[in-house]
Short mmCIF file of C-alpha atoms in Angstrom, two decimals:
data_model
loop_
_atom_site.label_atom_id
_atom_site.label_comp_id
_atom_site.label_asym_id
_atom_site.label_seq_id
_atom_site.Cartn_x
_atom_site.Cartn_y
_atom_site.Cartn_z
CA MET A 1 -15.96 -3.42 -12.69
CA LYS A 2 -13.13 -4.82 -11.94
CA ILE A 3 -11.15 -3.98 -8.89
CA LEU A 4 -7.48 -4.76 -7.68
CA ASP A 5 -7.42 -3.81 -4.44
CA ALA A 6 -3.94 -2.58 -3.90
CA HIS A 7 -4.00 -2.06 0.01
CA PHE A 8 -5.31 -4.54 2.36
CA HIS A 9 -4.13 -6.80 5.57
CA ILE A 10 -4.41 -9.88 6.95
CA ILE A 11 -4.14 -9.92 10.55
CA ASP A 12 -3.38 -14.04 11.80
CA PHE A 13 -2.71 -14.75 15.54
CA ASN A 14 -1.48 -17.65 14.32
CA TYR A 15 1.81 -15.30 14.00
CA PRO A 16 3.38 -12.90 16.00
CA ILE A 17 1.40 -9.60 16.35
CA ILE A 18 3.08 -6.75 18.23
CA GLU A 19 1.33 -4.00 20.09
CA ASN A 20 1.86 -0.56 18.45
CA GLN A 21 1.51 2.32 20.14
CA GLY A 22 -0.97 0.67 22.41
CA TYR A 23 -3.02 -0.77 20.15
CA VAL A 24 -3.74 -4.45 19.30
CA PRO A 25 -5.32 -4.78 16.08
CA PRO A 26 -8.50 -7.39 15.71
CA SER A 27 -8.33 -11.08 13.97
CA TYR A 28 -8.84 -10.92 10.33
CA VAL A 29 -7.71 -13.70 8.29
CA VAL A 30 -7.96 -14.36 4.62
CA GLU A 31 -11.39 -15.87 5.10
CA ASP A 32 -12.68 -13.04 6.74
CA TYR A 33 -11.50 -10.64 3.74
CA GLN A 34 -12.71 -12.89 1.17
CA LYS A 35 -16.33 -13.00 3.12
CA GLU A 36 -16.21 -9.18 3.44
CA THR A 37 -15.44 -8.62 -0.35
CA SER A 38 -17.57 -11.59 -1.84
CA THR A 39 -19.96 -9.12 -3.39
CA TYR A 40 -17.09 -6.80 -5.23
CA ASN A 41 -15.28 -7.95 -8.25
CA ILE A 42 -11.90 -8.23 -6.85
CA VAL A 43 -9.55 -9.96 -9.12
CA GLY A 44 -6.03 -9.39 -7.06
CA GLY A 45 -4.46 -7.35 -4.84
CA ALA A 46 -1.79 -6.92 -2.63
CA ILE A 47 -1.56 -8.04 1.05
CA VAL A 48 0.46 -5.00 2.85
CA SER A 49 2.50 -5.70 6.35
CA GLY A 50 1.28 -3.37 9.28
CA SER A 51 3.19 -2.20 12.26
CA PHE A 52 2.11 -4.66 14.40
CA GLN A 53 3.65 -7.81 12.29
CA GLY A 54 6.94 -5.83 12.41
CA PHE A 55 9.37 -8.23 10.26
CA ASN A 56 7.46 -11.16 10.11
CA GLN A 57 7.34 -12.91 6.83
CA ASN A 58 5.49 -16.51 7.88
CA TYR A 59 1.98 -14.59 7.97
CA LEU A 60 2.49 -13.31 4.59
CA ILE A 61 3.70 -16.13 2.83
CA ASN A 62 0.35 -18.49 4.49
CA ALA A 63 -1.84 -15.36 3.39
CA LEU A 64 -0.28 -15.30 -0.34
CA GLU A 65 -0.66 -19.35 -0.81
CA LYS A 66 -3.98 -19.02 0.33
CA MET A 67 -4.78 -15.74 -1.93
CA GLY A 68 -3.16 -17.55 -5.06
CA PRO A 69 -1.02 -15.70 -7.45
CA ALA A 70 -3.51 -13.07 -8.41
CA PHE A 71 -2.50 -11.35 -5.06
CA CYS A 72 1.56 -10.24 -4.08
CA GLY A 73 2.83 -8.98 -0.68
CA VAL A 74 4.20 -5.42 0.57
CA THR A 75 6.20 -6.06 3.27
CA GLN A 76 8.41 -4.76 6.01
CA LEU A 77 12.36 -5.87 5.94
CA PRO A 78 15.12 -4.97 8.17
CA PHE A 79 18.21 -3.19 6.49
CA SER A 80 20.18 -6.50 7.40
CA VAL A 81 18.21 -9.04 5.32
CA THR A 82 20.06 -10.76 2.83
CA ASP A 83 19.56 -10.64 -0.88
CA ASN A 84 18.94 -14.86 -0.62
CA GLU A 85 16.12 -13.49 2.00
CA ILE A 86 14.77 -11.35 -0.56
CA LEU A 87 15.40 -13.27 -3.56
CA TYR A 88 13.14 -16.08 -1.71
CA LEU A 89 10.24 -13.66 -0.59
CA HIS A 90 9.96 -12.63 -4.25
CA GLN A 91 9.53 -16.05 -5.27
CA LYS A 92 6.46 -15.94 -2.76
CA GLY A 93 5.08 -13.23 -3.94
CA VAL A 94 5.90 -10.18 -2.45
CA ARG A 95 6.38 -7.47 -5.06
CA ALA A 96 6.93 -4.15 -2.48
CA LEU A 97 8.95 -3.39 0.63
CA ARG A 98 6.98 -1.19 2.94
CA PHE A 99 8.60 2.03 5.29
CA ASN A 100 5.90 2.93 7.99
CA VAL A 101 6.88 6.23 8.92
CA LYS A 102 3.36 6.82 10.51
CA ARG A 103 3.41 3.72 12.92
CA GLY A 104 6.78 2.31 12.74
CA GLY A 105 7.43 -1.02 12.66
CA SER A 106 9.85 -0.73 9.70
CA GLU A 107 13.04 0.15 8.84
CA ASP A 108 13.61 3.89 9.34
CA LEU A 109 14.06 6.56 6.80
CA SER A 110 17.65 7.15 6.90
CA LYS A 111 18.07 3.70 4.99
CA LEU A 112 15.91 4.28 2.36
CA ASP A 113 18.06 5.85 -0.15
CA TYR A 114 19.96 2.77 -0.08
CA PHE A 115 17.54 0.34 0.21
CA ALA A 116 14.96 1.33 -2.44
CA ARG A 117 17.49 1.26 -4.73
CA ARG A 118 19.01 -2.31 -3.46
CA VAL A 119 15.31 -4.18 -3.67
CA TYR A 120 14.56 -2.87 -7.03
CA ASP A 121 17.98 -3.42 -8.68
CA LEU A 122 17.68 -6.89 -7.36
CA THR A 123 13.57 -7.85 -7.78
CA GLY A 124 12.33 -4.77 -9.68
CA TRP A 125 10.25 -4.52 -6.19
CA HIS A 126 9.35 -0.63 -5.79
CA SER A 127 9.03 0.76 -2.00
CA GLU A 128 5.96 2.08 -0.07
CA LEU A 129 5.57 4.73 2.28
CA TYR A 130 3.11 5.43 4.88
CA ILE A 131 3.56 8.93 6.02
CA ASP A 132 1.99 11.99 6.58
CA ALA A 133 2.62 14.46 3.18
CA LYS A 134 3.10 17.05 5.63
CA ASP A 135 6.64 15.84 6.17
CA LEU A 136 7.12 14.95 2.82
CA PRO A 137 9.55 18.29 2.02
CA GLU A 138 12.43 16.78 4.19
CA ILE A 139 12.71 13.57 2.06
CA ALA A 140 11.34 14.88 -1.34
CA SER A 141 14.71 15.10 -3.00
CA THR A 142 15.45 11.43 -1.91
CA ILE A 143 12.06 10.11 -3.26
CA GLU A 144 12.47 12.05 -6.76
CA ASP A 145 15.53 10.42 -7.48
CA LEU A 146 14.37 6.83 -6.44
CA PRO A 147 13.10 4.31 -9.53
CA ALA A 148 9.78 3.58 -8.12
CA ILE A 149 7.94 5.02 -5.23
CA SER A 150 4.19 4.92 -3.35
CA ILE A 151 2.52 7.28 -0.99
CA ASP A 152 -0.53 5.73 1.24
CA HIS A 153 -3.81 6.76 1.81
CA LEU A 154 -3.64 10.07 -0.30
CA GLY A 155 -0.89 11.20 1.73
CA LEU A 156 -3.51 11.42 5.06
CA SER A 157 -3.31 15.65 5.08
CA GLU A 158 -4.96 18.36 3.58
CA GLU A 159 -1.73 20.10 4.71
CA GLY A 160 0.53 17.47 2.79
CA LEU A 161 -1.42 17.67 -0.67
CA PRO A 162 0.38 20.13 -1.90
CA HIS A 163 3.72 18.67 -1.25
CA LEU A 164 2.16 15.08 -2.49
CA LEU A 165 1.16 17.14 -5.74
CA GLN A 166 4.49 18.13 -6.63
CA LEU A 167 6.03 14.38 -6.29
CA VAL A 168 3.22 13.14 -8.53
CA GLU A 169 4.53 15.40 -11.14
CA LYS A 170 7.91 13.83 -10.56
CA GLY A 171 6.40 10.01 -10.86
CA VAL A 172 5.28 9.06 -7.58
CA ARG A 173 2.46 6.99 -7.55
CA VAL A 174 -0.28 7.49 -4.84
CA LYS A 175 -2.95 4.70 -3.21
CA ALA A 176 -6.30 5.80 -3.19
CA THR A 177 -7.10 4.05 0.17
CA GLY A 178 -8.26 4.69 3.60
CA PHE A 179 -10.74 7.73 2.97
CA GLY A 180 -11.99 6.80 6.45
CA ARG A 181 -8.83 7.73 7.92
CA VAL A 182 -7.78 10.83 6.20
CA SER A 183 -7.94 14.83 7.12
CA LEU A 184 -8.47 15.84 3.54
CA ASP A 185 -11.00 16.45 0.83
CA VAL A 186 -10.83 12.83 -0.87
CA LYS A 187 -12.60 14.24 -3.62
CA ASN A 188 -10.49 17.11 -4.38
CA ALA A 189 -7.51 14.85 -3.74
CA LEU A 190 -8.63 11.83 -6.45
CA LYS A 191 -9.04 14.80 -9.53
CA SER A 192 -5.81 17.11 -8.40
CA ILE A 193 -4.00 13.62 -8.63
CA TYR A 194 -5.74 12.13 -11.71
CA ALA A 195 -5.11 15.79 -13.28
CA ILE A 196 -1.50 15.50 -12.85
CA ASP A 197 -0.92 11.93 -13.69
CA PRO A 198 -3.69 9.38 -14.64
CA ASN A 199 -1.36 6.37 -13.91
CA ALA A 200 -0.73 7.61 -10.09
CA LEU A 201 -3.85 6.67 -8.31
CA MET A 202 -4.07 2.94 -7.16
CA PHE A 203 -7.38 2.17 -5.29
CA GLY A 204 -7.20 -0.09 -2.13
CA THR A 205 -10.27 -1.08 0.52
CA ASP A 206 -7.67 -0.51 3.59
CA LEU A 207 -9.54 -3.46 5.08
CA PRO A 208 -9.80 -4.35 8.26
CA SER A 209 -9.42 -0.29 8.42
CA THR A 210 -7.64 -0.82 11.72
CA ARG A 211 -7.87 2.54 13.60
CA ALA A 212 -9.71 4.68 10.98
CA ASN A 213 -12.46 6.90 12.01
CA ARG A 214 -14.70 5.12 9.76
CA PRO A 215 -14.20 1.73 7.79
CA PHE A 216 -14.08 1.28 4.27
CA ALA A 217 -17.66 1.01 2.69
CA PHE A 218 -19.11 0.44 -0.66
CA SER A 219 -19.36 4.20 -0.79
CA ASP A 220 -15.71 4.62 -1.15
CA ILE A 221 -15.78 2.81 -4.72
CA ALA A 222 -19.13 4.61 -5.74
CA CYS A 223 -16.95 7.99 -4.99
CA ILE A 224 -14.58 6.99 -7.70
CA GLN A 225 -17.11 5.80 -9.98
CA GLN A 226 -18.93 8.85 -9.68
CA LEU A 227 -16.01 11.35 -9.96
CA PHE A 228 -14.48 10.00 -12.85
CA ASP A 229 -15.69 8.67 -16.47
CA SER A 230 -15.63 4.48 -17.07
CA ALA A 231 -12.17 4.72 -18.27
CA ALA A 232 -10.79 6.90 -15.29
CA ALA A 233 -12.74 4.64 -12.95
CA GLU A 234 -10.96 1.81 -14.63
CA ARG A 235 -7.67 2.67 -14.43
CA ILE A 236 -7.69 3.68 -10.77
CA LEU A 237 -9.71 0.80 -9.59
CA TYR A 238 -7.45 -1.67 -11.45
CA LYS A 239 -5.51 -1.18 -14.22
CA ASN A 240 -2.89 1.39 -12.71
CA ALA A 241 -2.28 -1.26 -9.55
CA PHE A 242 -1.97 -4.40 -12.08
CA ASN A 243 0.55 -2.37 -13.93
CA TRP A 244 2.33 -1.28 -11.01
CA TYR A 245 2.27 -4.57 -9.17
CA PHE A 246 2.12 -7.35 -11.97
CA LYS A 247 4.43 -6.08 -15.20
#
């Protein structure tokens, strides 16, 4: 089955790396990713900027050039970025703006409403939030009105799942990623989200699984294939993310 890896990181120390909360990630360059995923049928994906990369774009542009047009970028940008800079990044393959609430390193949530609308109107980008879903009620009314939003890592917590499901009903998408870093019943979360909106879930490896209690394993893919029929698994592993990032 084809896989579009909707969430992974490239960590290249040829470009600036910022210590985050006392943590410095290991090197994980394009060749490492390609080697680790060589046995999977990965046909494209999204390279996601991490907290430790701040607003640096050069690493992402370099990685996208190496990976090719089947891959896109999810970046972090300061509120002060110009339209021309956003358009340049779009030309280079960036397709989404990330707000890293959990770890920092991105613009803060006070800018979410205006900034998410700005990039969507300018380029059609959606915005992605790395946030514990238990904190979603504080910004739910804002998110509901935005044109295109996704939430990382199943919303992270069992406590937050009901809040996440309410937003899925409003059209918010969810990354089926980081199964080894969440504190919830993964299978129940997957089934609950899919039951509300079959288009919502987008699988990603989350490689190299920085700071996760358990790194990505093939069992994460197998879990989806065992939990859903083949048509549903194809949506989660490929179609939903393809439609989100490339259409």
